[in-house]
Coordinates of C-alpha atoms in Angstrom, one line a residue:
Chain A
M16 CA 92.1 19.6 -43.4
S17 CA 91.4 21.0 -39.7
D18 CA 88.9 23.8 -41.0
S19 CA 86.9 21.7 -43.1
I20 CA 83.3 21.1 -42.1
L21 CA 82.1 18.7 -44.9
Q22 CA 84.5 16.0 -46.5
I23 CA 83.1 14.4 -49.6
R24 CA 85.1 11.2 -50.5
G25 CA 84.4 9.2 -54.0
L26 CA 80.9 10.3 -54.0
G27 CA 78.7 9.1 -56.7
K28 CA 75.1 8.8 -57.7
A29 CA 73.3 6.7 -60.3
F30 CA 69.9 6.9 -61.6
G31 CA 68.8 3.6 -62.8
G32 CA 72.1 2.7 -64.0
D33 CA 73.0 6.0 -65.2
W34 CA 75.7 7.7 -63.2
V35 CA 75.0 11.5 -63.3
L36 CA 77.6 12.0 -60.4
E37 CA 81.0 10.2 -60.2
G38 CA 84.1 10.2 -57.9
I39 CA 83.5 13.3 -56.2
D40 CA 86.2 14.6 -53.7
L41 CA 85.4 17.9 -52.2
D42 CA 86.3 19.3 -48.8
I43 CA 84.0 22.3 -47.9
R44 CA 85.6 24.5 -45.7
R45 CA 83.8 26.2 -42.3
G46 CA 82.4 29.7 -43.2
E47 CA 83.2 29.7 -46.9
F48 CA 80.9 30.4 -49.8
L49 CA 81.6 27.8 -52.0
T50 CA 79.6 27.7 -55.6
L51 CA 79.0 24.5 -57.7
L52 CA 79.1 26.1 -61.2
G53 CA 78.1 24.0 -64.2
P54 CA 75.7 23.6 -67.2
S55 CA 72.4 22.0 -66.8
G56 CA 72.6 18.4 -66.4
C57 CA 76.3 18.5 -65.0
G58 CA 75.3 17.0 -61.6
K59 CA 75.5 20.1 -59.5
T60 CA 71.9 20.0 -58.1
T61 CA 72.1 16.4 -57.5
L62 CA 75.4 16.7 -55.5
L63 CA 73.6 19.5 -53.4
R64 CA 70.5 17.0 -52.9
L65 CA 72.9 14.4 -51.7
I66 CA 74.4 16.5 -49.0
A67 CA 70.9 17.7 -48.0
G68 CA 70.0 14.0 -47.8
L69 CA 67.1 14.4 -50.5
E70 CA 68.9 11.7 -52.6
T71 CA 70.5 8.6 -51.4
V72 CA 74.2 8.0 -52.1
S73 CA 75.1 5.4 -54.7
A74 CA 78.8 5.2 -53.9
G75 CA 81.4 6.9 -51.7
S76 CA 80.9 9.0 -48.4
L77 CA 79.8 12.3 -46.8
H78 CA 81.2 13.3 -43.2
L79 CA 80.0 16.5 -41.7
Q80 CA 82.3 17.5 -38.9
G81 CA 83.8 14.0 -38.9
R82 CA 80.1 12.2 -38.6
D83 CA 79.1 9.9 -41.4
L84 CA 76.0 11.7 -43.1
T85 CA 75.1 8.7 -45.2
P86 CA 72.7 6.9 -42.7
I87 CA 71.1 10.1 -41.4
P88 CA 67.9 11.2 -43.2
A89 CA 67.3 14.6 -44.6
E90 CA 65.0 15.7 -41.6
R91 CA 67.6 14.9 -39.1
R92 CA 70.7 16.6 -41.0
P93 CA 72.0 19.8 -39.5
V94 CA 72.0 21.5 -43.1
N95 CA 69.1 23.4 -44.6
T96 CA 68.1 24.0 -48.2
V97 CA 66.7 27.1 -50.4
F98 CA 64.9 25.5 -53.0
Q99 CA 64.9 26.9 -56.6
S100 CA 61.2 27.3 -56.6
Y101 CA 61.3 28.7 -52.9
A102 CA 58.9 25.8 -51.8
L103 CA 56.9 28.0 -49.6
F104 CA 54.0 26.2 -47.8
P105 CA 51.1 28.2 -49.7
H106 CA 48.6 27.7 -46.9
L107 CA 50.8 29.1 -43.9
T108 CA 51.5 32.6 -43.3
V109 CA 55.1 33.8 -43.7
F110 CA 55.4 33.7 -39.8
E111 CA 54.2 30.1 -39.7
N112 CA 56.6 29.2 -42.9
V113 CA 59.5 30.3 -41.0
A114 CA 58.3 28.8 -37.5
F115 CA 57.7 25.5 -39.5
G116 CA 61.5 24.3 -38.4
P117 CA 61.7 25.7 -34.9
R118 CA 58.5 24.1 -34.1
L119 CA 59.5 20.7 -34.9
Q120 CA 62.5 21.2 -32.8
G121 CA 60.1 21.9 -29.8
V122 CA 60.7 25.8 -29.7
K123 CA 57.6 27.4 -28.4
G124 CA 56.1 30.7 -27.3
A125 CA 58.2 33.9 -26.8
E126 CA 61.3 32.0 -27.8
L127 CA 59.7 31.0 -31.1
R128 CA 58.4 34.5 -31.7
R129 CA 61.9 36.1 -31.1
R130 CA 63.6 33.7 -33.4
V131 CA 61.1 34.0 -36.1
A132 CA 61.3 37.6 -35.8
D133 CA 65.1 37.8 -35.7
A134 CA 65.2 35.6 -38.9
L135 CA 62.6 37.9 -40.8
E136 CA 64.7 41.0 -39.7
T137 CA 67.7 39.4 -41.1
V138 CA 66.1 39.3 -44.5
K139 CA 64.4 42.7 -44.0
L140 CA 61.0 41.1 -44.1
G141 CA 59.9 42.0 -40.4
E142 CA 56.4 43.7 -41.3
L143 CA 55.3 41.0 -43.7
A144 CA 55.0 38.1 -41.2
A145 CA 51.1 38.0 -41.3
R146 CA 51.0 37.8 -45.0
R147 CA 50.7 34.5 -47.1
P148 CA 53.4 33.5 -49.8
G149 CA 50.9 34.2 -52.7
Q150 CA 50.7 37.8 -51.5
L151 CA 54.5 38.2 -51.9
S152 CA 56.6 39.2 -54.8
G153 CA 59.3 37.1 -56.1
G154 CA 61.9 38.6 -54.3
Q155 CA 60.2 38.8 -51.2
Q156 CA 59.3 35.1 -51.5
Q157 CA 63.1 34.4 -51.9
R158 CA 63.8 36.2 -48.7
V159 CA 61.2 34.2 -46.6
A160 CA 62.9 31.0 -48.2
I161 CA 66.2 32.1 -46.9
A162 CA 64.7 33.1 -43.3
R163 CA 62.9 29.7 -43.0
A164 CA 66.1 28.0 -43.9
L165 CA 68.5 30.3 -41.7
V166 CA 66.1 30.2 -38.7
N167 CA 67.3 26.7 -37.7
Q168 CA 70.6 27.9 -37.3
P169 CA 72.0 25.0 -39.8
L170 CA 75.6 24.2 -40.0
M171 CA 75.5 24.6 -43.8
L172 CA 73.1 26.4 -46.0
L173 CA 72.5 24.8 -49.3
L174 CA 71.1 27.0 -52.2
D175 CA 69.9 25.6 -55.4
E176 CA 69.8 28.4 -58.1
P177 CA 68.0 30.6 -55.7
L178 CA 68.2 33.7 -57.8
S179 CA 67.2 32.3 -61.4
A180 CA 63.6 33.3 -61.0
L181 CA 64.2 36.8 -60.4
D182 CA 64.8 39.6 -63.0
Y183 CA 68.2 41.0 -63.8
K184 CA 68.4 44.0 -61.3
L185 CA 66.7 42.1 -58.5
R186 CA 69.2 39.2 -59.1
K187 CA 72.1 41.8 -58.7
Q188 CA 70.9 43.1 -55.6
M189 CA 70.1 39.8 -54.0
Q190 CA 73.5 38.4 -54.9
L191 CA 75.1 41.5 -53.0
E192 CA 72.7 40.7 -50.1
L193 CA 73.4 37.0 -50.0
K194 CA 77.0 37.7 -49.8
Q195 CA 76.9 40.3 -47.1
L196 CA 74.5 37.9 -45.1
Q197 CA 76.8 35.1 -45.5
R198 CA 79.8 37.2 -44.3
R199 CA 77.8 38.5 -41.3
L200 CA 76.4 35.2 -40.1
G201 CA 79.5 33.1 -40.8
I202 CA 77.6 30.3 -42.0
T203 CA 78.7 27.8 -44.7
F204 CA 77.1 28.7 -48.0
V205 CA 77.1 25.9 -50.9
F206 CA 75.5 27.8 -53.8
V207 CA 74.5 26.1 -57.1
T208 CA 74.1 28.2 -60.3
H209 CA 74.7 28.0 -64.0
D210 CA 75.5 31.7 -64.1
Q211 CA 79.4 32.1 -64.2
E212 CA 79.2 35.8 -63.6
E213 CA 77.1 35.0 -60.4
A214 CA 79.7 32.4 -59.5
L215 CA 82.5 34.7 -59.7
S216 CA 81.3 37.5 -58.1
M217 CA 80.0 35.8 -55.0
S218 CA 82.2 32.9 -54.1
D219 CA 85.2 32.3 -51.9
R220 CA 85.7 29.1 -54.2
V221 CA 84.2 27.8 -57.2
A222 CA 83.9 23.9 -58.1
V223 CA 83.3 23.9 -62.0
M224 CA 81.3 20.8 -62.9
N225 CA 80.8 19.0 -66.0
A226 CA 79.4 15.7 -66.9
G227 CA 79.2 14.7 -63.4
R228 CA 82.7 15.6 -62.2
I229 CA 84.5 18.5 -60.8
E230 CA 86.8 19.9 -63.4
Q231 CA 88.5 22.7 -61.2
L232 CA 88.1 23.7 -57.6
D233 CA 89.5 27.0 -57.0
T234 CA 89.2 30.8 -56.3
P235 CA 87.1 32.6 -58.8
R236 CA 90.2 34.6 -60.0
R237 CA 92.1 31.3 -60.7
V238 CA 89.3 29.7 -62.3
Y239 CA 88.9 32.7 -64.6
E240 CA 92.6 33.3 -65.1
D241 CA 94.0 29.9 -65.1
P242 CA 91.5 27.4 -66.1
A243 CA 92.5 23.7 -65.6
S244 CA 90.6 22.6 -68.9
L245 CA 89.3 23.8 -72.1
F246 CA 85.9 23.1 -70.7
V247 CA 86.5 25.5 -67.6
A248 CA 88.0 28.1 -70.1
R249 CA 85.0 28.0 -72.3
F250 CA 82.4 27.8 -69.7
V251 CA 83.7 30.6 -67.3
G252 CA 83.8 33.7 -69.3
E253 CA 84.5 34.4 -73.1
A254 CA 87.5 32.4 -74.4
N255 CA 89.6 32.9 -77.7
L256 CA 91.4 29.6 -78.3
L257 CA 94.3 29.7 -80.7
P258 CA 95.6 26.5 -81.9
A259 CA 99.4 26.2 -82.0
R260 CA 102.1 23.4 -82.5
V261 CA 104.8 22.7 -80.1
L262 CA 108.5 23.1 -81.6
E263 CA 110.5 22.6 -78.4
Q264 CA 110.3 22.3 -74.6
R265 CA 112.7 24.2 -72.7
P266 CA 113.0 24.5 -68.9
D267 CA 112.0 28.0 -68.8
G268 CA 109.5 27.9 -71.6
L269 CA 108.1 26.6 -74.7
S270 CA 108.7 27.4 -78.4
L271 CA 105.6 27.4 -80.4
E272 CA 104.3 27.9 -84.0
L273 CA 101.3 30.0 -83.8
E274 CA 99.7 31.5 -87.0
G275 CA 102.6 30.4 -88.9
K276 CA 105.1 32.4 -86.8
P277 CA 107.4 31.6 -84.0
F278 CA 105.9 32.2 -80.6
E279 CA 107.6 32.0 -77.1
A280 CA 105.6 30.9 -74.2
A281 CA 107.1 32.1 -71.0
R282 CA 105.2 29.4 -68.7
P283 CA 107.1 26.4 -68.1
Q284 CA 104.2 24.0 -68.9
R285 CA 105.0 20.3 -70.1
F286 CA 104.0 19.5 -73.8
E287 CA 105.2 17.2 -76.2
P288 CA 107.3 18.6 -79.3
G289 CA 105.5 18.2 -82.3
G290 CA 102.1 18.1 -80.1
R291 CA 99.2 20.6 -80.5
V292 CA 98.0 23.1 -77.9
H293 CA 95.7 25.6 -77.3
L294 CA 96.5 29.3 -76.4
L295 CA 93.5 30.7 -74.3
L296 CA 93.1 34.5 -74.4
R297 CA 90.5 36.5 -72.7
P298 CA 88.8 39.2 -75.0
E299 CA 89.9 41.8 -72.5
D300 CA 93.4 40.6 -72.6
L301 CA 93.9 41.6 -76.3
D302 CA 95.0 44.9 -77.7
V303 CA 93.9 45.7 -81.3
W304 CA 96.1 48.2 -83.1
S305 CA 96.0 49.9 -86.4
P306 CA 99.1 49.5 -88.7
E307 CA 100.4 53.1 -87.4
E308 CA 99.7 52.6 -83.9
L309 CA 101.6 49.4 -83.9
R310 CA 104.6 51.3 -85.6
R311 CA 104.7 53.3 -82.2
Q312 CA 104.8 50.0 -80.2
P313 CA 108.2 48.5 -81.0
E314 CA 108.1 45.9 -78.2
Y315 CA 105.0 44.2 -79.7
Q316 CA 106.0 44.4 -83.6
A317 CA 107.6 41.1 -83.7
R318 CA 104.5 39.2 -82.0
A319 CA 101.5 41.0 -83.6
L320 CA 99.2 38.9 -85.4
A321 CA 97.4 40.5 -88.4
A322 CA 93.8 40.4 -88.5
T323 CA 90.7 41.8 -90.4
V324 CA 87.8 43.6 -88.5
E325 CA 84.6 42.0 -89.0
E326 CA 82.3 43.3 -86.5
V327 CA 82.5 46.4 -84.2
I328 CA 80.0 46.2 -81.2
Y329 CA 79.5 49.5 -79.3
K330 CA 78.6 48.8 -75.8
G331 CA 78.9 52.1 -74.0
A332 CA 81.6 51.4 -71.8
E333 CA 83.5 49.2 -74.1
V334 CA 83.7 48.3 -77.7
D335 CA 83.7 44.7 -78.7
L336 CA 85.5 43.7 -81.8
L337 CA 85.3 40.4 -83.9
V338 CA 88.5 40.1 -86.0
R339 CA 89.6 37.1 -88.2
L340 CA 93.3 36.1 -88.1
E341 CA 95.0 35.2 -91.4
S342 CA 94.4 31.4 -90.4
G343 CA 90.7 32.1 -90.5
V344 CA 90.4 31.8 -86.6
Q345 CA 87.8 34.3 -85.5
V346 CA 88.7 36.2 -82.3
A347 CA 86.8 38.3 -80.0
A348 CA 88.7 41.4 -78.4
T349 CA 87.1 44.0 -75.9
A350 CA 88.6 47.5 -76.0
F351 CA 87.9 49.8 -73.1
F352 CA 87.7 53.7 -73.3
D353 CA 90.6 55.0 -71.3
E354 CA 93.3 57.8 -71.5
E355 CA 95.3 55.5 -73.8
D356 CA 92.8 55.3 -76.5
P357 CA 89.6 57.7 -76.0
T358 CA 88.0 57.3 -79.3
L359 CA 88.4 53.6 -80.2
E360 CA 87.3 54.0 -83.7
Y361 CA 87.3 50.7 -85.8
Q362 CA 86.0 50.2 -89.3
R363 CA 84.5 46.9 -90.6
G364 CA 87.2 45.5 -93.0
E365 CA 90.0 47.5 -91.4
R366 CA 93.4 45.8 -91.4
V367 CA 94.7 45.7 -87.6
F368 CA 97.1 43.8 -85.5
V369 CA 96.3 41.9 -82.5
T370 CA 98.9 41.6 -79.6
W371 CA 98.7 40.9 -75.7
P372 CA 100.9 41.5 -72.8
A373 CA 103.7 38.8 -72.6
G374 CA 102.8 35.8 -70.5
W375 CA 99.1 36.4 -70.3
E376 CA 98.4 33.4 -72.5
V377 CA 97.4 30.2 -71.1
L378 CA 98.5 26.9 -72.6
L379 CA 95.9 24.0 -72.6
P380 CA 96.1 20.7 -74.1
F381 CA 94.6 20.6 -77.6
E382 CA 91.0 18.9 -77.9
D383 CA 89.5 18.7 -81.0
A384 CA 85.9 20.1 -80.1
S385 CA 84.7 23.5 -81.4
Chain B
M24 CA 22.0 36.2 -86.4
N25 CA 24.8 33.7 -85.7
R26 CA 24.8 34.5 -81.9
W27 CA 20.9 34.3 -81.8
L28 CA 21.2 30.7 -83.2
K29 CA 24.0 29.8 -81.1
G30 CA 22.0 31.1 -78.2
S31 CA 18.7 29.3 -78.9
Y32 CA 20.7 26.1 -79.4
L33 CA 22.2 26.3 -76.2
G34 CA 18.8 27.0 -74.7
L35 CA 17.3 24.0 -76.1
V36 CA 20.1 21.8 -74.9
Y37 CA 19.6 23.4 -71.3
L38 CA 15.7 22.8 -71.8
F39 CA 16.1 19.2 -72.4
F40 CA 18.4 18.7 -69.3
Y41 CA 16.4 20.7 -67.0
L42 CA 12.8 20.6 -68.1
P43 CA 11.9 17.4 -66.4
I44 CA 13.5 18.4 -63.1
G45 CA 11.8 21.8 -63.3
V46 CA 8.5 20.0 -63.8
L47 CA 9.0 18.0 -61.0
A48 CA 9.8 20.8 -58.8
V49 CA 6.6 22.9 -60.1
F50 CA 4.2 20.1 -59.4
S51 CA 5.5 19.7 -55.8
F52 CA 4.0 23.0 -55.3
N53 CA 0.8 22.1 -57.2
D54 CA -2.5 21.9 -55.5
S55 CA -4.0 18.9 -57.0
K56 CA -3.6 15.3 -56.4
Y57 CA -3.9 13.7 -59.8
R58 CA -4.2 16.1 -62.7
L59 CA -1.2 17.2 -64.6
T60 CA -2.5 20.8 -64.8
W61 CA -1.7 23.8 -62.7
Q62 CA -4.4 24.1 -59.8
G63 CA -2.6 26.9 -57.7
F64 CA 0.3 27.0 -55.3
T65 CA 0.3 25.0 -52.1
W66 CA 3.0 23.9 -49.3
R67 CA 0.2 20.8 -48.7
W68 CA 2.7 18.1 -50.1
Y69 CA 5.4 19.2 -48.0
E70 CA 3.2 19.5 -44.8
S71 CA 2.1 15.9 -45.3
L72 CA 5.5 14.8 -46.2
L73 CA 6.8 16.2 -42.8
A74 CA 4.0 14.5 -40.8
N75 CA 4.9 11.0 -42.4
E76 CA 6.8 9.6 -39.6
E77 CA 7.6 6.4 -41.4
L78 CA 9.2 8.3 -44.5
L79 CA 11.1 10.6 -42.4
Q80 CA 12.6 7.7 -40.3
V81 CA 13.6 6.0 -43.8
A82 CA 15.2 9.5 -44.8
L83 CA 17.1 9.6 -41.4
N84 CA 18.5 6.2 -42.3
S85 CA 19.6 7.4 -45.4
V86 CA 21.5 10.2 -43.9
L87 CA 23.1 8.0 -41.6
L88 CA 24.4 5.7 -44.2
A89 CA 25.5 8.5 -46.3
L90 CA 27.5 10.1 -43.7
V91 CA 29.1 7.1 -42.4
S92 CA 29.8 5.7 -45.9
A93 CA 31.0 9.0 -47.3
T94 CA 33.4 9.6 -44.0
L95 CA 34.9 6.1 -44.5
A96 CA 35.3 6.1 -48.1
T97 CA 37.1 9.7 -47.7
L98 CA 39.2 8.3 -45.3
L99 CA 40.5 5.4 -47.3
G100 CA 40.2 7.0 -50.5
T101 CA 42.5 9.9 -49.6
L102 CA 45.1 7.3 -48.2
T103 CA 44.7 5.4 -51.4
A104 CA 45.5 8.7 -53.4
V105 CA 48.4 9.5 -51.3
T106 CA 50.0 6.1 -51.5
L107 CA 49.7 6.1 -55.1
Y108 CA 51.3 9.5 -55.2
R109 CA 54.1 9.2 -52.8
Y110 CA 55.3 5.7 -53.0
R111 CA 56.5 3.3 -55.6
F112 CA 55.6 -0.4 -55.2
F113 CA 54.9 -3.3 -57.2
G114 CA 51.4 -3.3 -58.8
K115 CA 50.7 0.4 -58.4
K116 CA 49.6 0.8 -62.1
L117 CA 47.2 -2.2 -61.8
L118 CA 45.9 -0.6 -58.5
F119 CA 45.3 2.8 -60.2
G120 CA 43.5 1.1 -63.2
L121 CA 41.3 -0.9 -60.8
L122 CA 40.0 2.2 -59.5
Y123 CA 38.6 3.0 -62.6
V124 CA 37.4 -0.3 -63.4
V125 CA 35.0 0.1 -60.2
I126 CA 33.9 3.7 -61.3
L127 CA 32.9 2.3 -65.0
S128 CA 31.7 -0.8 -64.1
P129 CA 27.6 -1.0 -64.5
D130 CA 26.0 -0.7 -61.2
I131 CA 24.0 -3.9 -61.9
V132 CA 27.2 -5.9 -62.1
M133 CA 28.5 -4.3 -58.7
G134 CA 25.2 -5.0 -57.0
I135 CA 25.0 -8.7 -58.1
S136 CA 28.7 -9.3 -57.4
L137 CA 28.5 -7.8 -53.9
L138 CA 25.5 -9.8 -53.1
I139 CA 27.0 -13.0 -54.2
L140 CA 29.9 -12.0 -52.0
F141 CA 27.8 -11.1 -49.0
V142 CA 25.7 -14.1 -49.3
S143 CA 28.6 -16.4 -49.5
L144 CA 30.1 -14.8 -46.7
Q145 CA 26.9 -15.4 -44.8
L146 CA 26.4 -11.8 -43.8
P147 CA 22.9 -10.7 -43.0
L148 CA 21.6 -8.2 -45.5
G149 CA 21.1 -4.8 -43.8
F150 CA 22.9 -1.9 -42.6
W151 CA 26.4 -3.6 -42.5
T152 CA 26.1 -4.8 -46.1
L153 CA 24.8 -1.6 -47.5
L154 CA 27.7 0.2 -45.6
L155 CA 30.1 -1.9 -47.4
A156 CA 28.6 -1.6 -50.6
H157 CA 28.5 2.3 -50.3
I158 CA 31.9 2.6 -49.3
T159 CA 33.2 0.2 -52.3
F160 CA 31.5 2.2 -55.0
C161 CA 32.2 5.7 -53.2
L162 CA 36.0 5.0 -52.6
P163 CA 37.4 5.4 -56.2
F164 CA 35.7 8.7 -56.8
V165 CA 37.4 10.1 -53.5
A166 CA 40.7 8.6 -54.8
V167 CA 40.6 10.2 -58.2
T168 CA 39.5 13.4 -56.9
V169 CA 42.3 13.5 -54.3
Y170 CA 44.7 12.1 -57.0
G171 CA 43.8 14.9 -59.3
R172 CA 44.6 17.6 -57.0
L173 CA 48.2 15.8 -56.0
S174 CA 49.3 15.5 -59.6
G175 CA 49.8 19.1 -59.7
F176 CA 51.3 19.1 -56.6
D177 CA 54.8 20.8 -56.2
D178 CA 57.0 18.0 -55.0
T179 CA 59.5 20.2 -53.4
L180 CA 57.0 21.2 -50.8
T181 CA 57.3 17.8 -49.2
E182 CA 61.2 17.9 -49.7
A183 CA 61.1 21.3 -48.0
A184 CA 59.2 20.0 -45.2
R185 CA 61.7 17.1 -44.9
D186 CA 64.5 19.4 -45.0
L187 CA 63.1 21.5 -42.2
G188 CA 62.8 18.4 -40.0
A189 CA 59.5 17.0 -40.6
S190 CA 59.1 13.2 -40.3
E191 CA 56.7 11.4 -43.1
W192 CA 53.8 11.7 -40.8
V193 CA 54.3 15.6 -39.7
T194 CA 54.7 16.1 -43.7
F195 CA 51.3 14.5 -44.5
R196 CA 49.6 16.2 -41.4
R197 CA 51.0 19.6 -41.8
V198 CA 51.7 19.9 -45.6
L199 CA 49.9 17.5 -47.6
L200 CA 46.6 17.2 -45.7
P201 CA 45.9 21.1 -45.6
L202 CA 46.8 21.6 -49.0
L203 CA 44.6 18.5 -50.2
M204 CA 41.6 19.4 -47.9
P205 CA 39.6 21.0 -50.7
A206 CA 40.0 17.9 -52.8
V207 CA 39.3 15.8 -49.7
I208 CA 36.0 17.7 -48.5
A209 CA 34.9 17.7 -52.5
G210 CA 35.3 13.7 -52.6
W211 CA 33.2 13.5 -49.2
L212 CA 30.5 15.7 -50.7
L213 CA 30.6 13.5 -54.0
S214 CA 30.3 10.5 -51.9
F215 CA 27.5 11.7 -49.7
T216 CA 25.4 12.6 -53.0
L217 CA 26.4 8.9 -54.5
S218 CA 25.2 7.3 -51.5
M219 CA 22.2 9.2 -51.2
D220 CA 20.7 8.7 -54.2
D221 CA 22.1 5.1 -55.1
V222 CA 19.2 2.8 -56.0
I223 CA 20.5 -0.1 -58.1
I224 CA 23.4 -1.5 -56.1
S225 CA 21.3 -0.7 -52.9
Y226 CA 18.5 -2.7 -54.3
F227 CA 20.8 -5.8 -54.2
V228 CA 22.6 -5.6 -51.0
T229 CA 19.7 -4.2 -48.9
G230 CA 17.5 -6.2 -46.2
P231 CA 14.3 -6.0 -44.6
T232 CA 15.8 -4.6 -41.3
F233 CA 17.2 -1.1 -42.8
E234 CA 15.2 0.8 -45.4
I235 CA 16.6 3.7 -47.4
L236 CA 15.1 6.6 -48.9
P237 CA 15.8 5.9 -52.6
L238 CA 14.5 2.3 -52.5
K239 CA 11.5 3.7 -50.7
I240 CA 10.7 6.4 -53.2
Y241 CA 11.1 3.4 -55.8
S242 CA 8.5 1.3 -54.0
M243 CA 6.0 4.6 -53.8
V244 CA 6.3 5.3 -57.4
R245 CA 5.2 2.0 -58.3
I246 CA 1.6 2.7 -57.4
G247 CA 1.6 5.9 -58.9
V248 CA 3.6 9.2 -58.4
K249 CA 2.1 11.1 -55.5
P250 CA 2.9 14.9 -55.2
E251 CA 4.6 13.9 -51.8
V252 CA 7.2 12.1 -53.7
N253 CA 7.6 15.3 -55.8
A254 CA 8.1 17.3 -52.7
L255 CA 10.5 14.8 -51.5
C256 CA 12.5 14.5 -54.7
T257 CA 12.5 18.3 -54.8
L258 CA 14.0 18.7 -51.2
M259 CA 16.7 15.9 -52.2
L260 CA 17.5 17.9 -55.7
G261 CA 18.1 20.9 -53.3
I262 CA 20.5 19.3 -51.0
T263 CA 22.2 17.6 -53.9
L264 CA 22.8 21.1 -55.7
I265 CA 24.1 22.9 -52.6
M266 CA 26.4 20.0 -52.2
V267 CA 27.6 20.1 -55.8
L268 CA 28.0 24.0 -55.5
A269 CA 29.9 23.5 -52.4
A270 CA 32.3 20.8 -54.1
H271 CA 32.7 23.1 -57.2
F272 CA 33.5 26.1 -54.8
L273 CA 36.2 24.0 -53.0
L274 CA 37.8 22.6 -56.1
R275 CA 38.0 25.9 -57.6
E276 CA 41.8 27.0 -58.4
Q277 CA 42.9 28.8 -55.5
P278 CA 45.5 31.8 -55.8
T279 CA 48.8 30.6 -54.3

């Protein structure tokens, strides 16, 4: 691809015979915000460190703008890292921390002062240049770390869980600022996180990783709405998984047996008759009706699944329900207060019916892991 | 009651520790040559000490030896600690263990083995053999002090320096060394005091050409403790105290 800045092919990393990363193929596009998302130990930080040059490659290759990165040591790669712990030099002032990189490039005098001031201005820290890192708050240290990396005008900025040490409110604010910064500077950001909400809200593309591999690389929307595997479905957002049996495969759809009833899936996915599949449904896709309400919804009546309300969790803008289907499967549903249903009154033990808009289900191969 | 008991117990412990030193300091100001009773305050012994040119020359020798050996031991010890921390190599654990062997081995064993070594190498005993011996027993103390500070070191700092374009040397010079400086200086002060007051090892490896203070005092005491010796020891105690306080101050946890 012409617009890709970094090509990763067959990349692998082993620590003492243990492969923590295997067969990674990834094209990072120029100017995109790419997030590596996964649980701890999935290899996302290792992948970032391989790009930075802080780990040596065990297999495969990395090409930055067509140039092989493998023999180039970290100190000569045109990429910079924002570390999880910020790694600010405690003995240097904020100014000297930011000036560290440019000084090594031979930048001096007025030019150095201008570049450092610009970088600090970018992260809105201009007035704190004379302080030491120990005198700054966590959020301010975070900004210094970003300025210290950006001042070198890297081709790519690598961020290793940079927001994980901040409290919730500050994290939200920094997410927005980072995204705006990336858009304004047009620099490629590679962002590592285990927080799926962070990944979805900030990224142009998300690479969901598990056990040293990339499970899915796609836009946040596709990753959430059309997960490629059960792992992705479970890791990104809340997922209800309903087991079903394939009755018949047709060109335009699939006949299933779901909760003892026939069910027609609209999506033309390929599964063997007699085999089992999982239906993925997000809590907010589900509607929960009382018997009287369902009577007024004729189009849903045939497909509605009977259930019992087990838990009602009021959350202000929404109500979360846990209901149990007749087969014993527990399902989470989120109902929002809106003009259709301004009251949302449910009782525990109440008999209800669960439906969802036709075609919103996602079919995934059955995996016996719960 | 309980508090009072604890307090007096602690008092006794400290009395046991510091009474002899206190007596020594007090008698350096006692206006009597032989009697161990208080005869009045005097600076007399300090004055005669300063007038004793031979003794001053010996003291100067000791300071020179301590300065040079502490500096060289600090240099080598710091590099040893950084090497042990930063690099993986064959025999690393053994090398680390050997540091403690030198720290823990009895001075008498060190003295004799160094003497045998120097004699078999046919080195003339004097300044150079003293210097080598002092570097040998100071180095592990520096290495252990600096290593102690390194073991609490945030590895990502050196990674950040590399990421920003710093070579191994620049990382050492501009990140590692400044952060290690308190431990390096503390190691130097420790070496200086160790070298200043070593008797046993020096006794074996010294020669007639280069006399040092601890040995001089030792030979003076053999014909009776003169008040000048008290005064000299009080001065040395003062210097040591200042150095210990300085080392303690430097090794304090600094807010980062």
